mmCIF file of C-alpha atoms in Angstrom:
data_model
loop_
_atom_site.group_PDB
_atom_site.id
_atom_site.type_symbol
_atom_site.label_atom_id
_atom_site.label_comp_id
_atom_site.label_asym_id
_atom_site.label_seq_id
_atom_site.Cartn_x
_atom_site.Cartn_y
_atom_site.Cartn_z
ATOM 1 C CA ARG A 421 0.000 0.000 0.000
ATOM 2 C CA ALA A 422 1.346 3.419 -0.911
ATOM 3 C CA LEU A 423 2.195 5.872 1.829
ATOM 4 C CA GLY A 424 -0.534 8.332 2.662
ATOM 5 C CA ARG A 425 -3.627 8.584 4.752
ATOM 6 C CA PRO A 426 -4.828 5.370 6.344
ATOM 7 C CA ASN A 427 -8.096 3.849 5.293
ATOM 8 C CA ILE A 428 -9.804 4.368 8.643
ATOM 9 C CA ALA A 429 -13.397 5.320 9.302
ATOM 10 C CA ARG A 430 -13.687 8.889 10.533
ATOM 11 C CA HIS A 431 -14.582 9.109 14.174
ATOM 12 C CA HIS A 432 -16.318 12.242 15.307
ATOM 13 C CA HIS A 433 -18.049 14.019 12.454
ATOM 14 C CA ARG A 434 -20.800 15.885 14.195
ATOM 15 C CA VAL A 435 -21.560 18.406 11.467
ATOM 16 C CA LYS A 436 -23.270 16.311 8.833
ATOM 17 C CA ALA A 437 -24.582 19.250 6.804
ATOM 18 C CA VAL A 438 -21.110 20.728 6.358
ATOM 19 C CA ASP A 439 -18.936 17.879 5.154
ATOM 20 C CA GLN A 440 -16.012 17.698 2.772
ATOM 21 C CA PRO A 441 -17.416 18.182 -0.730
ATOM 22 C CA SER A 442 -14.529 16.362 -2.383
ATOM 23 C CA TYR A 443 -15.234 13.237 -0.341
ATOM 24 C CA PHE A 444 -18.996 13.211 -0.560
ATOM 25 C CA GLY A 445 -19.728 14.850 -3.908
ATOM 26 C CA LEU A 446 -21.583 17.757 -2.326
ATOM 27 C CA GLY A 447 -22.044 20.799 -4.492
ATOM 28 C CA GLY A 448 -21.519 24.509 -4.203
ATOM 29 C CA GLY A 449 -24.582 24.906 -1.961
ATOM 30 C CA VAL A 450 -22.694 23.331 0.926
ATOM 31 C CA LEU A 451 -19.692 25.540 0.274
ATOM 32 C CA LEU A 452 -21.994 28.556 0.341
ATOM 33 C CA GLN A 453 -23.350 27.395 3.711
ATOM 34 C CA VAL A 454 -19.801 27.049 5.029
ATOM 35 C CA ALA A 455 -18.933 30.551 3.805
ATOM 36 C CA ARG A 456 -21.993 31.960 5.562
ATOM 37 C CA LEU A 457 -21.121 30.123 8.781
ATOM 38 C CA LEU A 458 -17.543 31.383 8.669
ATOM 39 C CA GLY A 459 -18.820 34.937 8.289
ATOM 40 C CA LYS A 460 -21.008 34.527 11.366
ATOM 41 C CA LEU A 461 -18.568 32.597 13.549
ATOM 42 C CA GLN A 462 -15.425 34.684 13.101
ATOM 43 C CA PRO A 463 -16.928 37.813 14.740
ATOM 44 C CA LEU A 464 -18.152 35.745 17.698
ATOM 45 C CA VAL A 465 -14.660 34.375 18.270
ATOM 46 C CA GLU A 466 -13.052 37.800 17.952
ATOM 47 C CA ALA A 467 -15.563 39.440 20.301
ATOM 48 C CA GLY A 468 -14.931 36.950 23.094
ATOM 49 C CA GLY A 469 -17.732 36.439 25.569
ATOM 50 C CA LYS A 470 -19.753 33.393 26.540
ATOM 51 C CA LEU A 471 -20.058 31.862 23.070
ATOM 52 C CA ALA A 472 -16.504 32.481 21.871
ATOM 53 C CA HIS A 473 -15.197 29.041 22.853
ATOM 54 C CA GLU A 474 -18.032 27.247 21.048
ATOM 55 C CA ALA A 475 -17.783 29.544 18.038
ATOM 56 C CA ALA A 476 -14.021 28.853 17.869
ATOM 57 C CA HIS A 477 -14.698 25.118 17.796
ATOM 58 C CA TRP A 478 -17.233 25.417 14.968
ATOM 59 C CA LEU A 479 -15.040 27.896 13.091
ATOM 60 C CA GLY A 480 -12.216 25.356 13.108
ATOM 61 C CA MET A 481 -14.588 22.584 12.029
ATOM 62 C CA CYS A 482 -15.942 24.691 9.150
ATOM 63 C CA HIS A 483 -12.418 25.327 7.894
ATOM 64 C CA LEU A 484 -11.575 21.648 8.276
ATOM 65 C CA LYS A 485 -14.717 20.434 6.509
ATOM 66 C CA SER A 486 -14.269 22.901 3.667
ATOM 67 C CA GLY A 487 -10.792 21.480 3.006
ATOM 68 C CA ASP A 488 -8.697 24.253 4.593
ATOM 69 C CA ALA A 489 -6.773 22.123 7.084
ATOM 70 C CA ALA A 490 -3.984 24.670 7.575
ATOM 71 C CA THR A 491 -6.389 27.389 8.699
ATOM 72 C CA ALA A 492 -8.312 24.862 10.822
ATOM 73 C CA GLU A 493 -5.072 23.862 12.539
ATOM 74 C CA GLY A 494 -4.347 27.494 13.399
ATOM 75 C CA VAL A 495 -7.875 28.080 14.681
ATOM 76 C CA PHE A 496 -7.786 24.986 16.904
ATOM 77 C CA VAL A 497 -4.316 25.777 18.283
ATOM 78 C CA GLN A 498 -5.371 29.326 19.183
ATOM 79 C CA ALA A 499 -8.721 28.191 20.589
ATOM 80 C CA LEU A 500 -7.017 25.637 22.839
ATOM 81 C CA LYS A 501 -4.695 28.381 24.116
ATOM 82 C CA ASP A 502 -7.572 30.803 24.663
ATOM 83 C CA PHE A 503 -10.097 28.293 26.056
ATOM 84 C CA PRO A 504 -8.190 25.370 27.623
ATOM 85 C CA LYS A 505 -11.047 24.538 30.024
ATOM 86 C CA SER A 506 -13.829 24.805 27.446
ATOM 87 C CA SER A 507 -16.397 22.051 27.291
ATOM 88 C CA PHE A 508 -15.366 21.863 23.609
ATOM 89 C CA ALA A 509 -11.642 21.414 24.346
ATOM 90 C CA GLY A 510 -11.748 17.648 23.720
ATOM 91 C CA ASP A 511 -13.504 18.103 20.397
ATOM 92 C CA MET A 512 -11.079 20.908 19.500
ATOM 93 C CA ARG A 513 -8.129 18.584 20.166
ATOM 94 C CA LEU A 514 -9.702 15.958 17.910
ATOM 95 C CA GLY A 515 -10.339 18.609 15.248
ATOM 96 C CA LEU A 516 -6.694 19.618 15.550
ATOM 97 C CA ALA A 517 -5.691 15.961 15.149
ATOM 98 C CA ASP A 518 -7.814 15.709 11.995
ATOM 99 C CA ALA A 519 -6.264 18.905 10.622
ATOM 100 C CA GLN A 520 -2.764 17.604 11.322
ATOM 101 C CA LEU A 521 -3.658 14.295 9.709
ATOM 102 C CA ALA A 522 -4.822 16.158 6.594
ATOM 103 C CA LEU A 523 -1.509 18.073 6.605
ATOM 104 C CA ASP A 524 0.482 14.797 6.851
ATOM 105 C CA LYS A 525 1.679 15.668 10.370
ATOM 106 C CA PHE A 526 1.279 12.088 11.476
ATOM 107 C CA GLU A 527 3.302 12.152 14.703
ATOM 108 C CA GLU A 528 1.474 15.234 16.004
ATOM 109 C CA ALA A 529 -1.884 13.685 15.103
ATOM 110 C CA ALA A 530 -0.853 10.410 16.759
ATOM 111 C CA ALA A 531 -0.055 12.185 20.017
ATOM 112 C CA LEU A 532 -3.478 13.872 20.069
ATOM 113 C CA PHE A 533 -5.343 10.651 19.285
ATOM 114 C CA ALA A 534 -3.386 8.771 21.975
ATOM 115 C CA ASP A 535 -4.140 11.563 24.446
ATOM 116 C CA ALA A 536 -7.864 11.380 23.637
ATOM 117 C CA SER A 537 -7.786 7.646 24.312
ATOM 118 C CA ALA A 538 -5.866 8.035 27.585
ATOM 119 C CA VAL A 539 -7.974 10.907 28.935
ATOM 120 C CA ASN A 540 -11.274 9.079 28.387
ATOM 121 C CA PRO A 541 -10.478 5.343 28.404
ATOM 122 C CA ASP A 542 -14.129 4.434 28.998
ATOM 123 C CA ASP A 543 -15.349 6.446 26.004
ATOM 124 C CA TYR A 544 -16.763 4.166 23.313
ATOM 125 C CA GLN A 545 -14.393 5.832 20.822
ATOM 126 C CA ALA A 546 -11.232 5.270 22.920
ATOM 127 C CA PRO A 547 -10.209 2.079 21.056
ATOM 128 C CA SER A 548 -10.643 3.892 17.732
ATOM 129 C CA PHE A 549 -8.487 6.781 18.946
ATOM 130 C CA GLN A 550 -5.764 4.389 20.098
ATOM 131 C CA SER A 551 -5.909 2.573 16.762
ATOM 132 C CA MET A 552 -5.595 5.890 14.921
ATOM 133 C CA ALA A 553 -2.556 6.811 17.030
ATOM 134 C CA THR A 554 -0.884 3.487 16.280
ATOM 135 C CA GLN A 555 -1.519 3.780 12.550
ATOM 136 C CA MET A 556 -0.292 7.401 12.441
ATOM 137 C CA ARG A 557 2.977 6.394 14.088
ATOM 138 C CA LYS A 558 3.443 3.564 11.583
ATOM 139 C CA ILE A 559 2.867 5.902 8.656
ATOM 140 C CA ASP A 560 5.208 8.537 10.079
ATOM 141 C CA SER A 561 8.001 6.018 10.654
ATOM 142 C CA ARG A 562 7.560 4.626 7.115
ATOM 143 C CA LYS A 563 7.819 8.109 5.650
ATOM 144 C CA MET A 564 10.980 8.746 7.657
ATOM 145 C CA VAL A 565 12.579 5.489 6.485
ATOM 146 C CA SER A 566 11.477 6.186 2.899
ATOM 147 C CA THR A 567 13.007 9.690 3.039
ATOM 148 C CA LEU A 568 16.330 8.220 4.148
ATOM 149 C CA GLY A 569 16.378 6.015 1.059
ATOM 150 C CA VAL A 570 15.950 2.745 2.887
ATOM 151 C CA PRO A 571 13.593 0.302 1.164
ATOM 152 C CA ILE A 572 10.310 -0.313 2.949
ATOM 153 C CA GLY A 573 9.345 -3.935 3.224
#
């Protein structure tokens, strides 16, 4: 199997209406919805207040689902700095892991998935998170070996 993203079922997609068009064949209408959401969420995050932490989470998810993983990563990193005790912090860490996965930052994603599994071992998704972490580490080590010119067997 060629190096790249693992063939693993996604784990925590909570926004069904705003999903990656390239993966699900959704048209421009969904992208228009994402653009409208981004326009409404960004001011809420910037203004601070009671809803800022939730708006930051959904802003990151909108960027992620629209295919802008780099911006999503930045949003999640900043949101976790600004709102470390948010009720959305766990979901923001998983969003960050997904963004890093999309950016081929496998080791960083692995650490976040492993952390999610360790923090909530009784969560029904914990085994999936641990599996994701294991697979990310395998992919990252294969890429490193491949970069060094050593054949992968």
